[in-house]
Amino acid sequence: YLMILSLVPPSTATTWTIETTPAAQESVTNTNDGETPAELPVETLGLALDATTEAPPGARRVVPLTITTSTAGLSSLVVIAPPGFEFPTNCGINCTVATSVGSGGRLSVRLGLSLPPGTSVQYELIVRTPTAMVTLVATDPTAPVVFDRVWFIQGFDADQRPMGWGDAEGFVISSMPDCQVTYAGLPAAVGIVIGIQFTLRFGGGKSLV
């Protein structure tokens, strides 16, 4: 049998009592004697990144992360990016590109960082932004489009046991606005002047492709 329950676990170790009784509830027909241990709940890790900025699609970008733990001591961290983000081989200090997570197009990296309890660390993660943001599926077709830009983090102890989870909303991927290409629509015309107009949202470019 499989039972799925929704509950709020305590922060201490617990055991579960599972019993079955007949409809009249006169006697117990099956019991585990209250000896089934429950998994300890993991800590909520603090994760922060600058969600007020924007980034162009398909660009290499440094993402500053701030990771905080209160009670759990961590020996490594796994960062899970929003769908479409990629990680270069040199993704940062003590950073190893891990595997895909689930079927939603998320990739992850493992950071070899040690965090004692009650500490905070800042880390610069190198990513490549997606060419297009993935949208969340809405049950209401009239609802506004919502982009999936949530980052997740998971912390592990020295024995690779999960000790905490955290999440934070990331930055927006913005394409170049106000792009227009105009020319005379004459078939087989030679020497036609083409006009290209655009607005720069981000500075620092040195070439036009």
mmCIF file with all atom_site columns, C-alpha atoms in Angstrom:
data_model
loop_
_atom_site.group_PDB
_atom_site.id
_atom_site.type_symbol
_atom_site.label_atom_id
_atom_site.label_alt_id
_atom_site.label_comp_id
_atom_site.label_asym_id
_atom_site.label_entity_id
_atom_site.label_seq_id
_atom_site.pdbx_PDB_ins_code
_atom_site.Cartn_x
_atom_site.Cartn_y
_atom_site.Cartn_z
_atom_site.occupancy
_atom_site.B_iso_or_equiv
_atom_site.pdbx_formal_charge
_atom_site.auth_seq_id
_atom_site.auth_comp_id
_atom_site.auth_asym_id
_atom_site.auth_atom_id
_atom_site.pdbx_PDB_model_num
ATOM 1   C CA . TYR A 1 1   ? 0.000   0.000  0.000   1.00 0.00 ? 1   TYR A CA 1
ATOM 2   C CA . LEU A 1 2   ? 1.115   3.568  -0.666  1.00 0.00 ? 2   LEU A CA 1
ATOM 3   C CA . MET A 1 3   ? -0.149  6.525  1.361   1.00 0.00 ? 3   MET A CA 1
ATOM 4   C CA . ILE A 1 4   ? 0.709   10.150 0.539   1.00 0.00 ? 4   ILE A CA 1
ATOM 5   C CA . LEU A 1 5   ? 0.237   12.691 3.316   1.00 0.00 ? 5   LEU A CA 1
ATOM 6   C CA . SER A 1 6   ? 0.818   16.432 3.560   1.00 0.00 ? 6   SER A CA 1
ATOM 7   C CA . LEU A 1 7   ? 2.189   17.567 6.916   1.00 0.00 ? 7   LEU A CA 1
ATOM 8   C CA . VAL A 1 8   ? 4.701   19.814 8.678   1.00 0.00 ? 8   VAL A CA 1
ATOM 9   C CA . PRO A 1 9   ? 7.440   17.722 10.365  1.00 0.00 ? 9   PRO A CA 1
ATOM 10  C CA . PRO A 1 10  ? 9.134   18.738 13.614  1.00 0.00 ? 10  PRO A CA 1
ATOM 11  C CA . SER A 1 11  ? 12.837  19.557 13.723  1.00 0.00 ? 11  SER A CA 1
ATOM 12  C CA . THR A 1 12  ? 13.631  16.589 15.998  1.00 0.00 ? 12  THR A CA 1
ATOM 13  C CA . ALA A 1 13  ? 13.845  12.849 15.393  1.00 0.00 ? 13  ALA A CA 1
ATOM 14  C CA . THR A 1 14  ? 10.488  11.039 15.381  1.00 0.00 ? 14  THR A CA 1
ATOM 15  C CA . THR A 1 15  ? 9.065   7.555  14.949  1.00 0.00 ? 15  THR A CA 1
ATOM 16  C CA . TRP A 1 16  ? 5.818   6.589  13.256  1.00 0.00 ? 16  TRP A CA 1
ATOM 17  C CA . THR A 1 17  ? 3.090   4.266  14.483  1.00 0.00 ? 17  THR A CA 1
ATOM 18  C CA . ILE A 1 18  ? 1.146   2.557  11.711  1.00 0.00 ? 18  ILE A CA 1
ATOM 19  C CA . GLU A 1 19  ? -1.840  0.383  12.587  1.00 0.00 ? 19  GLU A CA 1
ATOM 20  C CA . THR A 1 20  ? -4.823  -1.083 10.836  1.00 0.00 ? 20  THR A CA 1
ATOM 21  C CA . THR A 1 21  ? -8.127  -1.788 12.529  1.00 0.00 ? 21  THR A CA 1
ATOM 22  C CA . PRO A 1 22  ? -11.445 -3.262 11.369  1.00 0.00 ? 22  PRO A CA 1
ATOM 23  C CA . ALA A 1 23  ? -14.432 -1.009 10.791  1.00 0.00 ? 23  ALA A CA 1
ATOM 24  C CA . ALA A 1 24  ? -15.646 -1.431 14.384  1.00 0.00 ? 24  ALA A CA 1
ATOM 25  C CA . GLN A 1 25  ? -12.164 -0.425 15.686  1.00 0.00 ? 25  GLN A CA 1
ATOM 26  C CA . GLU A 1 26  ? -12.334 -3.107 18.369  1.00 0.00 ? 26  GLU A CA 1
ATOM 27  C CA . SER A 1 27  ? -8.827  -4.444 17.902  1.00 0.00 ? 27  SER A CA 1
ATOM 28  C CA . VAL A 1 28  ? -5.619  -3.848 15.976  1.00 0.00 ? 28  VAL A CA 1
ATOM 29  C CA . THR A 1 29  ? -5.118  -6.209 13.052  1.00 0.00 ? 29  THR A CA 1
ATOM 30  C CA . ASN A 1 30  ? -1.666  -4.965 11.966  1.00 0.00 ? 30  ASN A CA 1
ATOM 31  C CA . THR A 1 31  ? 0.953   -2.750 13.634  1.00 0.00 ? 31  THR A CA 1
ATOM 32  C CA . ASN A 1 32  ? 4.569   -1.734 13.268  1.00 0.00 ? 32  ASN A CA 1
ATOM 33  C CA . ASP A 1 33  ? 4.851   -1.246 17.061  1.00 0.00 ? 33  ASP A CA 1
ATOM 34  C CA . GLY A 1 34  ? 5.759   2.400  16.546  1.00 0.00 ? 34  GLY A CA 1
ATOM 35  C CA . GLU A 1 35  ? 9.297   1.579  15.509  1.00 0.00 ? 35  GLU A CA 1
ATOM 36  C CA . THR A 1 36  ? 9.456   3.128  12.043  1.00 0.00 ? 36  THR A CA 1
ATOM 37  C CA . PRO A 1 37  ? 11.872  6.090  12.109  1.00 0.00 ? 37  PRO A CA 1
ATOM 38  C CA . ALA A 1 38  ? 11.141  9.159  10.037  1.00 0.00 ? 38  ALA A CA 1
ATOM 39  C CA . GLU A 1 39  ? 13.705  11.066 8.043   1.00 0.00 ? 39  GLU A CA 1
ATOM 40  C CA . LEU A 1 40  ? 14.979  14.186 9.752   1.00 0.00 ? 40  LEU A CA 1
ATOM 41  C CA . PRO A 1 41  ? 13.756  17.319 7.978   1.00 0.00 ? 41  PRO A CA 1
ATOM 42  C CA . VAL A 1 42  ? 16.516  19.250 6.250   1.00 0.00 ? 42  VAL A CA 1
ATOM 43  C CA . GLU A 1 43  ? 17.336  22.880 6.869   1.00 0.00 ? 43  GLU A CA 1
ATOM 44  C CA . THR A 1 44  ? 16.087  25.723 4.701   1.00 0.00 ? 44  THR A CA 1
ATOM 45  C CA . LEU A 1 45  ? 19.254  27.209 3.237   1.00 0.00 ? 45  LEU A CA 1
ATOM 46  C CA . GLY A 1 46  ? 19.492  30.875 2.404   1.00 0.00 ? 46  GLY A CA 1
ATOM 47  C CA . LEU A 1 47  ? 20.108  31.584 -1.283  1.00 0.00 ? 47  LEU A CA 1
ATOM 48  C CA . ALA A 1 48  ? 20.281  35.081 -2.749  1.00 0.00 ? 48  ALA A CA 1
ATOM 49  C CA . LEU A 1 49  ? 21.215  36.449 -6.166  1.00 0.00 ? 49  LEU A CA 1
ATOM 50  C CA . ASP A 1 50  ? 20.552  39.747 -7.882  1.00 0.00 ? 50  ASP A CA 1
ATOM 51  C CA . ALA A 1 51  ? 17.106  39.341 -9.432  1.00 0.00 ? 51  ALA A CA 1
ATOM 52  C CA . THR A 1 52  ? 16.785  43.042 -10.354 1.00 0.00 ? 52  THR A CA 1
ATOM 53  C CA . THR A 1 53  ? 19.260  42.907 -13.234 1.00 0.00 ? 53  THR A CA 1
ATOM 54  C CA . GLU A 1 54  ? 18.773  41.631 -16.764 1.00 0.00 ? 54  GLU A CA 1
ATOM 55  C CA . ALA A 1 55  ? 21.002  39.613 -19.078 1.00 0.00 ? 55  ALA A CA 1
ATOM 56  C CA . PRO A 1 56  ? 21.062  39.086 -22.857 1.00 0.00 ? 56  PRO A CA 1
ATOM 57  C CA . PRO A 1 57  ? 20.269  35.625 -24.254 1.00 0.00 ? 57  PRO A CA 1
ATOM 58  C CA . GLY A 1 58  ? 23.132  33.274 -25.092 1.00 0.00 ? 58  GLY A CA 1
ATOM 59  C CA . ALA A 1 59  ? 25.682  35.273 -23.095 1.00 0.00 ? 59  ALA A CA 1
ATOM 60  C CA . ARG A 1 60  ? 28.427  34.242 -20.706 1.00 0.00 ? 60  ARG A CA 1
ATOM 61  C CA . ARG A 1 61  ? 27.662  35.739 -17.325 1.00 0.00 ? 61  ARG A CA 1
ATOM 62  C CA . VAL A 1 62  ? 29.008  35.687 -13.776 1.00 0.00 ? 62  VAL A CA 1
ATOM 63  C CA . VAL A 1 63  ? 26.203  35.065 -11.267 1.00 0.00 ? 63  VAL A CA 1
ATOM 64  C CA . PRO A 1 64  ? 27.054  36.145 -7.692  1.00 0.00 ? 64  PRO A CA 1
ATOM 65  C CA . LEU A 1 65  ? 25.455  33.776 -5.170  1.00 0.00 ? 65  LEU A CA 1
ATOM 66  C CA . THR A 1 66  ? 25.111  34.288 -1.421  1.00 0.00 ? 66  THR A CA 1
ATOM 67  C CA . ILE A 1 67  ? 24.568  31.023 0.477   1.00 0.00 ? 67  ILE A CA 1
ATOM 68  C CA . THR A 1 68  ? 23.701  30.929 4.181   1.00 0.00 ? 68  THR A CA 1
ATOM 69  C CA . THR A 1 69  ? 23.297  28.044 6.624   1.00 0.00 ? 69  THR A CA 1
ATOM 70  C CA . SER A 1 70  ? 22.086  28.327 10.222  1.00 0.00 ? 70  SER A CA 1
ATOM 71  C CA . THR A 1 71  ? 22.395  24.942 11.911  1.00 0.00 ? 71  THR A CA 1
ATOM 72  C CA . ALA A 1 72  ? 23.698  22.460 9.350   1.00 0.00 ? 72  ALA A CA 1
ATOM 73  C CA . GLY A 1 73  ? 27.378  22.046 8.555   1.00 0.00 ? 73  GLY A CA 1
ATOM 74  C CA . LEU A 1 74  ? 27.895  21.519 4.818   1.00 0.00 ? 74  LEU A CA 1
ATOM 75  C CA . SER A 1 75  ? 30.746  19.892 2.901   1.00 0.00 ? 75  SER A CA 1
ATOM 76  C CA . SER A 1 76  ? 29.443  20.433 -0.640  1.00 0.00 ? 76  SER A CA 1
ATOM 77  C CA . LEU A 1 77  ? 26.674  22.187 -2.492  1.00 0.00 ? 77  LEU A CA 1
ATOM 78  C CA . VAL A 1 78  ? 24.689  21.496 -5.646  1.00 0.00 ? 78  VAL A CA 1
ATOM 79  C CA . VAL A 1 79  ? 23.296  24.471 -7.569  1.00 0.00 ? 79  VAL A CA 1
ATOM 80  C CA . ILE A 1 80  ? 20.399  23.810 -9.959  1.00 0.00 ? 80  ILE A CA 1
ATOM 81  C CA . ALA A 1 81  ? 19.842  26.464 -12.617 1.00 0.00 ? 81  ALA A CA 1
ATOM 82  C CA . PRO A 1 82  ? 16.561  27.400 -14.357 1.00 0.00 ? 82  PRO A CA 1
ATOM 83  C CA . PRO A 1 83  ? 15.741  25.553 -17.596 1.00 0.00 ? 83  PRO A CA 1
ATOM 84  C CA . GLY A 1 84  ? 17.925  26.498 -20.562 1.00 0.00 ? 84  GLY A CA 1
ATOM 85  C CA . PHE A 1 85  ? 20.966  27.677 -18.604 1.00 0.00 ? 85  PHE A CA 1
ATOM 86  C CA . GLU A 1 86  ? 24.276  25.974 -19.382 1.00 0.00 ? 86  GLU A CA 1
ATOM 87  C CA . PHE A 1 87  ? 27.559  25.739 -17.482 1.00 0.00 ? 87  PHE A CA 1
ATOM 88  C CA . PRO A 1 88  ? 31.013  25.956 -19.079 1.00 0.00 ? 88  PRO A CA 1
ATOM 89  C CA . THR A 1 89  ? 33.723  23.546 -17.975 1.00 0.00 ? 89  THR A CA 1
ATOM 90  C CA . ASN A 1 90  ? 35.376  26.316 -15.931 1.00 0.00 ? 90  ASN A CA 1
ATOM 91  C CA . CYS A 1 91  ? 32.184  27.250 -14.070 1.00 0.00 ? 91  CYS A CA 1
ATOM 92  C CA . GLY A 1 92  ? 34.014  28.627 -11.026 1.00 0.00 ? 92  GLY A CA 1
ATOM 93  C CA . ILE A 1 93  ? 36.379  27.784 -8.171  1.00 0.00 ? 93  ILE A CA 1
ATOM 94  C CA . ASN A 1 94  ? 36.009  24.132 -7.084  1.00 0.00 ? 94  ASN A CA 1
ATOM 95  C CA . CYS A 1 95  ? 33.039  23.858 -9.457  1.00 0.00 ? 95  CYS A CA 1
ATOM 96  C CA . THR A 1 96  ? 32.238  20.623 -11.276 1.00 0.00 ? 96  THR A CA 1
ATOM 97  C CA . VAL A 1 97  ? 29.546  20.374 -13.925 1.00 0.00 ? 97  VAL A CA 1
ATOM 98  C CA . ALA A 1 98  ? 27.108  17.721 -12.726 1.00 0.00 ? 98  ALA A CA 1
ATOM 99  C CA . THR A 1 99  ? 24.150  16.150 -14.505 1.00 0.00 ? 99  THR A CA 1
ATOM 100 C CA . SER A 1 100 ? 20.718  17.154 -15.718 1.00 0.00 ? 100 SER A CA 1
ATOM 101 C CA . VAL A 1 101 ? 17.982  17.283 -13.093 1.00 0.00 ? 101 VAL A CA 1
ATOM 102 C CA . GLY A 1 102 ? 14.615  15.774 -13.931 1.00 0.00 ? 102 GLY A CA 1
ATOM 103 C CA . SER A 1 103 ? 12.970  16.189 -17.320 1.00 0.00 ? 103 SER A CA 1
ATOM 104 C CA . GLY A 1 104 ? 12.515  19.957 -17.286 1.00 0.00 ? 104 GLY A CA 1
ATOM 105 C CA . GLY A 1 105 ? 15.802  20.915 -18.898 1.00 0.00 ? 105 GLY A CA 1
ATOM 106 C CA . ARG A 1 106 ? 17.589  21.949 -15.682 1.00 0.00 ? 106 ARG A CA 1
ATOM 107 C CA . LEU A 1 107 ? 21.343  21.454 -15.278 1.00 0.00 ? 107 LEU A CA 1
ATOM 108 C CA . SER A 1 108 ? 23.313  21.421 -12.044 1.00 0.00 ? 108 SER A CA 1
ATOM 109 C CA . VAL A 1 109 ? 26.851  21.953 -10.775 1.00 0.00 ? 109 VAL A CA 1
ATOM 110 C CA . ARG A 1 110 ? 28.547  20.755 -7.593  1.00 0.00 ? 110 ARG A CA 1
ATOM 111 C CA . LEU A 1 111 ? 30.545  23.235 -5.537  1.00 0.00 ? 111 LEU A CA 1
ATOM 112 C CA . GLY A 1 112 ? 33.294  21.950 -3.265  1.00 0.00 ? 112 GLY A CA 1
ATOM 113 C CA . LEU A 1 113 ? 32.588  24.467 -0.501  1.00 0.00 ? 113 LEU A CA 1
ATOM 114 C CA . SER A 1 114 ? 32.583  23.799 3.250   1.00 0.00 ? 114 SER A CA 1
ATOM 115 C CA . LEU A 1 115 ? 30.194  25.857 5.367   1.00 0.00 ? 115 LEU A CA 1
ATOM 116 C CA . PRO A 1 116 ? 30.272  25.535 9.157   1.00 0.00 ? 116 PRO A CA 1
ATOM 117 C CA . PRO A 1 117 ? 26.924  26.080 10.911  1.00 0.00 ? 117 PRO A CA 1
ATOM 118 C CA . GLY A 1 118 ? 25.800  29.684 11.099  1.00 0.00 ? 118 GLY A CA 1
ATOM 119 C CA . THR A 1 119 ? 27.964  30.978 8.253   1.00 0.00 ? 119 THR A CA 1
ATOM 120 C CA . SER A 1 120 ? 27.450  32.699 4.925   1.00 0.00 ? 120 SER A CA 1
ATOM 121 C CA . VAL A 1 121 ? 29.560  32.547 1.795   1.00 0.00 ? 121 VAL A CA 1
ATOM 122 C CA . GLN A 1 122 ? 29.585  34.456 -1.501  1.00 0.00 ? 122 GLN A CA 1
ATOM 123 C CA . TYR A 1 123 ? 30.373  32.581 -4.693  1.00 0.00 ? 123 TYR A CA 1
ATOM 124 C CA . GLU A 1 124 ? 30.728  33.682 -8.329  1.00 0.00 ? 124 GLU A CA 1
ATOM 125 C CA . LEU A 1 125 ? 29.188  31.076 -10.642 1.00 0.00 ? 125 LEU A CA 1
ATOM 126 C CA . ILE A 1 126 ? 29.846  31.266 -14.388 1.00 0.00 ? 126 ILE A CA 1
ATOM 127 C CA . VAL A 1 127 ? 26.908  30.395 -16.645 1.00 0.00 ? 127 VAL A CA 1
ATOM 128 C CA . ARG A 1 128 ? 25.696  30.781 -20.206 1.00 0.00 ? 128 ARG A CA 1
ATOM 129 C CA . THR A 1 129 ? 22.229  32.249 -20.400 1.00 0.00 ? 129 THR A CA 1
ATOM 130 C CA . PRO A 1 130 ? 19.535  30.515 -22.485 1.00 0.00 ? 130 PRO A CA 1
ATOM 131 C CA . THR A 1 131 ? 18.575  31.759 -25.915 1.00 0.00 ? 131 THR A CA 1
ATOM 132 C CA . ALA A 1 132 ? 14.955  31.842 -24.736 1.00 0.00 ? 132 ALA A CA 1
ATOM 133 C CA . MET A 1 133 ? 13.316  31.603 -21.329 1.00 0.00 ? 133 MET A CA 1
ATOM 134 C CA . VAL A 1 134 ? 11.114  28.606 -20.530 1.00 0.00 ? 134 VAL A CA 1
ATOM 135 C CA . THR A 1 135 ? 7.576   29.530 -19.523 1.00 0.00 ? 135 THR A CA 1
ATOM 136 C CA . LEU A 1 136 ? 5.566   27.901 -16.775 1.00 0.00 ? 136 LEU A CA 1
ATOM 137 C CA . VAL A 1 137 ? 2.385   26.152 -17.903 1.00 0.00 ? 137 VAL A CA 1
ATOM 138 C CA . ALA A 1 138 ? -0.693  28.001 -16.670 1.00 0.00 ? 138 ALA A CA 1
ATOM 139 C CA . THR A 1 139 ? -4.076  26.384 -16.182 1.00 0.00 ? 139 THR A CA 1
ATOM 140 C CA . ASP A 1 140 ? -5.741  29.673 -17.116 1.00 0.00 ? 140 ASP A CA 1
ATOM 141 C CA . PRO A 1 141 ? -5.061  30.527 -20.802 1.00 0.00 ? 141 PRO A CA 1
ATOM 142 C CA . THR A 1 142 ? -5.785  34.204 -20.094 1.00 0.00 ? 142 THR A CA 1
ATOM 143 C CA . ALA A 1 143 ? -3.145  34.410 -17.348 1.00 0.00 ? 143 ALA A CA 1
ATOM 144 C CA . PRO A 1 144 ? 0.015   36.427 -18.082 1.00 0.00 ? 144 PRO A CA 1
ATOM 145 C CA . VAL A 1 145 ? 3.129   34.548 -19.198 1.00 0.00 ? 145 VAL A CA 1
ATOM 146 C CA . VAL A 1 146 ? 5.379   33.578 -16.280 1.00 0.00 ? 146 VAL A CA 1
ATOM 147 C CA . PHE A 1 147 ? 9.005   32.617 -16.927 1.00 0.00 ? 147 PHE A CA 1
ATOM 148 C CA . ASP A 1 148 ? 10.641  29.839 -14.945 1.00 0.00 ? 148 ASP A CA 1
ATOM 149 C CA . ARG A 1 149 ? 13.680  31.596 -13.428 1.00 0.00 ? 149 ARG A CA 1
ATOM 150 C CA . VAL A 1 150 ? 13.907  29.955 -10.006 1.00 0.00 ? 150 VAL A CA 1
ATOM 151 C CA . TRP A 1 151 ? 17.320  28.681 -8.834  1.00 0.00 ? 151 TRP A CA 1
ATOM 152 C CA . PHE A 1 152 ? 17.667  25.837 -6.324  1.00 0.00 ? 152 PHE A CA 1
ATOM 153 C CA . ILE A 1 153 ? 20.479  24.802 -4.016  1.00 0.00 ? 153 ILE A CA 1
ATOM 154 C CA . GLN A 1 154 ? 21.043  21.584 -2.055  1.00 0.00 ? 154 GLN A CA 1
ATOM 155 C CA . GLY A 1 155 ? 23.610  21.104 0.725   1.00 0.00 ? 155 GLY A CA 1
ATOM 156 C CA . PHE A 1 156 ? 25.324  17.842 1.721   1.00 0.00 ? 156 PHE A CA 1
ATOM 157 C CA . ASP A 1 157 ? 27.432  16.743 4.676   1.00 0.00 ? 157 ASP A CA 1
ATOM 158 C CA . ALA A 1 158 ? 30.722  14.827 4.502   1.00 0.00 ? 158 ALA A CA 1
ATOM 159 C CA . ASP A 1 159 ? 28.821  11.541 3.963   1.00 0.00 ? 159 ASP A CA 1
ATOM 160 C CA . GLN A 1 160 ? 26.840  13.088 1.082   1.00 0.00 ? 160 GLN A CA 1
ATOM 161 C CA . ARG A 1 161 ? 23.612  13.072 3.049   1.00 0.00 ? 161 ARG A CA 1
ATOM 162 C CA . PRO A 1 162 ? 21.229  15.919 2.115   1.00 0.00 ? 162 PRO A CA 1
ATOM 163 C CA . MET A 1 163 ? 21.213  18.547 4.873   1.00 0.00 ? 163 MET A CA 1
ATOM 164 C CA . GLY A 1 164 ? 19.324  21.464 3.357   1.00 0.00 ? 164 GLY A CA 1
ATOM 165 C CA . TRP A 1 165 ? 17.459  22.995 0.423   1.00 0.00 ? 165 TRP A CA 1
ATOM 166 C CA . GLY A 1 166 ? 16.988  26.584 -0.718  1.00 0.00 ? 166 GLY A CA 1
ATOM 167 C CA . ASP A 1 167 ? 15.600  28.528 -3.659  1.00 0.00 ? 167 ASP A CA 1
ATOM 168 C CA . ALA A 1 168 ? 15.631  32.055 -5.061  1.00 0.00 ? 168 ALA A CA 1
ATOM 169 C CA . GLU A 1 169 ? 14.226  33.841 -8.084  1.00 0.00 ? 169 GLU A CA 1
ATOM 170 C CA . GLY A 1 170 ? 16.813  34.757 -10.705 1.00 0.00 ? 170 GLY A CA 1
ATOM 171 C CA . PHE A 1 171 ? 17.257  37.521 -13.234 1.00 0.00 ? 171 PHE A CA 1
ATOM 172 C CA . VAL A 1 172 ? 15.341  38.122 -16.478 1.00 0.00 ? 172 VAL A CA 1
ATOM 173 C CA . ILE A 1 173 ? 16.688  37.235 -19.930 1.00 0.00 ? 173 ILE A CA 1
ATOM 174 C CA . SER A 1 174 ? 15.943  40.171 -22.254 1.00 0.00 ? 174 SER A CA 1
ATOM 175 C CA . SER A 1 175 ? 16.413  40.285 -26.014 1.00 0.00 ? 175 SER A CA 1
ATOM 176 C CA . MET A 1 176 ? 17.465  43.394 -27.929 1.00 0.00 ? 176 MET A CA 1
ATOM 177 C CA . PRO A 1 177 ? 14.393  45.658 -28.228 1.00 0.00 ? 177 PRO A CA 1
ATOM 178 C CA . ASP A 1 178 ? 13.103  47.760 -31.137 1.00 0.00 ? 178 ASP A CA 1
ATOM 179 C CA . CYS A 1 179 ? 14.800  45.734 -33.895 1.00 0.00 ? 179 CYS A CA 1
ATOM 180 C CA . GLN A 1 180 ? 13.709  46.599 -37.442 1.00 0.00 ? 180 GLN A CA 1
ATOM 181 C CA . VAL A 1 181 ? 15.018  45.640 -40.885 1.00 0.00 ? 181 VAL A CA 1
ATOM 182 C CA . THR A 1 182 ? 13.695  47.696 -43.823 1.00 0.00 ? 182 THR A CA 1
ATOM 183 C CA . TYR A 1 183 ? 14.419  47.484 -47.557 1.00 0.00 ? 183 TYR A CA 1
ATOM 184 C CA . ALA A 1 184 ? 12.669  47.883 -50.875 1.00 0.00 ? 184 ALA A CA 1
ATOM 185 C CA . GLY A 1 185 ? 10.742  44.707 -51.662 1.00 0.00 ? 185 GLY A CA 1
ATOM 186 C CA . LEU A 1 186 ? 11.688  44.421 -55.351 1.00 0.00 ? 186 LEU A CA 1
ATOM 187 C CA . PRO A 1 187 ? 12.318  40.897 -56.723 1.00 0.00 ? 187 PRO A CA 1
ATOM 188 C CA . ALA A 1 188 ? 15.842  40.322 -58.119 1.00 0.00 ? 188 ALA A CA 1
ATOM 189 C CA . ALA A 1 189 ? 16.804  43.929 -57.378 1.00 0.00 ? 189 ALA A CA 1
ATOM 190 C CA . VAL A 1 190 ? 20.536  44.714 -57.181 1.00 0.00 ? 190 VAL A CA 1
ATOM 191 C CA . GLY A 1 191 ? 22.164  47.304 -54.945 1.00 0.00 ? 191 GLY A CA 1
ATOM 192 C CA . ILE A 1 192 ? 19.220  47.671 -52.583 1.00 0.00 ? 192 ILE A CA 1
ATOM 193 C CA . VAL A 1 193 ? 19.991  49.593 -49.401 1.00 0.00 ? 193 VAL A CA 1
ATOM 194 C CA . ILE A 1 194 ? 19.037  47.737 -46.234 1.00 0.00 ? 194 ILE A CA 1
ATOM 195 C CA . GLY A 1 195 ? 18.261  49.683 -43.089 1.00 0.00 ? 195 GLY A CA 1
ATOM 196 C CA . ILE A 1 196 ? 18.857  48.040 -39.689 1.00 0.00 ? 196 ILE A CA 1
ATOM 197 C CA . GLN A 1 197 ? 17.634  49.703 -36.527 1.00 0.00 ? 197 GLN A CA 1
ATOM 198 C CA . PHE A 1 198 ? 17.986  48.501 -32.944 1.00 0.00 ? 198 PHE A CA 1
ATOM 199 C CA . THR A 1 199 ? 18.339  49.692 -29.373 1.00 0.00 ? 199 THR A CA 1
ATOM 200 C CA . LEU A 1 200 ? 21.176  48.580 -27.112 1.00 0.00 ? 200 LEU A CA 1
ATOM 201 C CA . ARG A 1 201 ? 19.950  47.339 -23.761 1.00 0.00 ? 201 ARG A CA 1
ATOM 202 C CA . PHE A 1 202 ? 23.440  46.316 -22.569 1.00 0.00 ? 202 PHE A CA 1
ATOM 203 C CA . GLY A 1 203 ? 26.696  48.142 -23.209 1.00 0.00 ? 203 GLY A CA 1
ATOM 204 C CA . GLY A 1 204 ? 30.151  46.765 -23.886 1.00 0.00 ? 204 GLY A CA 1
ATOM 205 C CA . GLY A 1 205 ? 29.693  45.309 -27.367 1.00 0.00 ? 205 GLY A CA 1
ATOM 206 C CA . LYS A 1 206 ? 32.598  45.522 -29.832 1.00 0.00 ? 206 LYS A CA 1
ATOM 207 C CA . SER A 1 207 ? 31.173  43.905 -32.972 1.00 0.00 ? 207 SER A CA 1
ATOM 208 C CA . LEU A 1 208 ? 27.862  43.465 -34.779 1.00 0.00 ? 208 LEU A CA 1
ATOM 209 C CA . VAL A 1 209 ? 26.861  40.078 -36.168 1.00 0.00 ? 209 VAL A CA 1
#
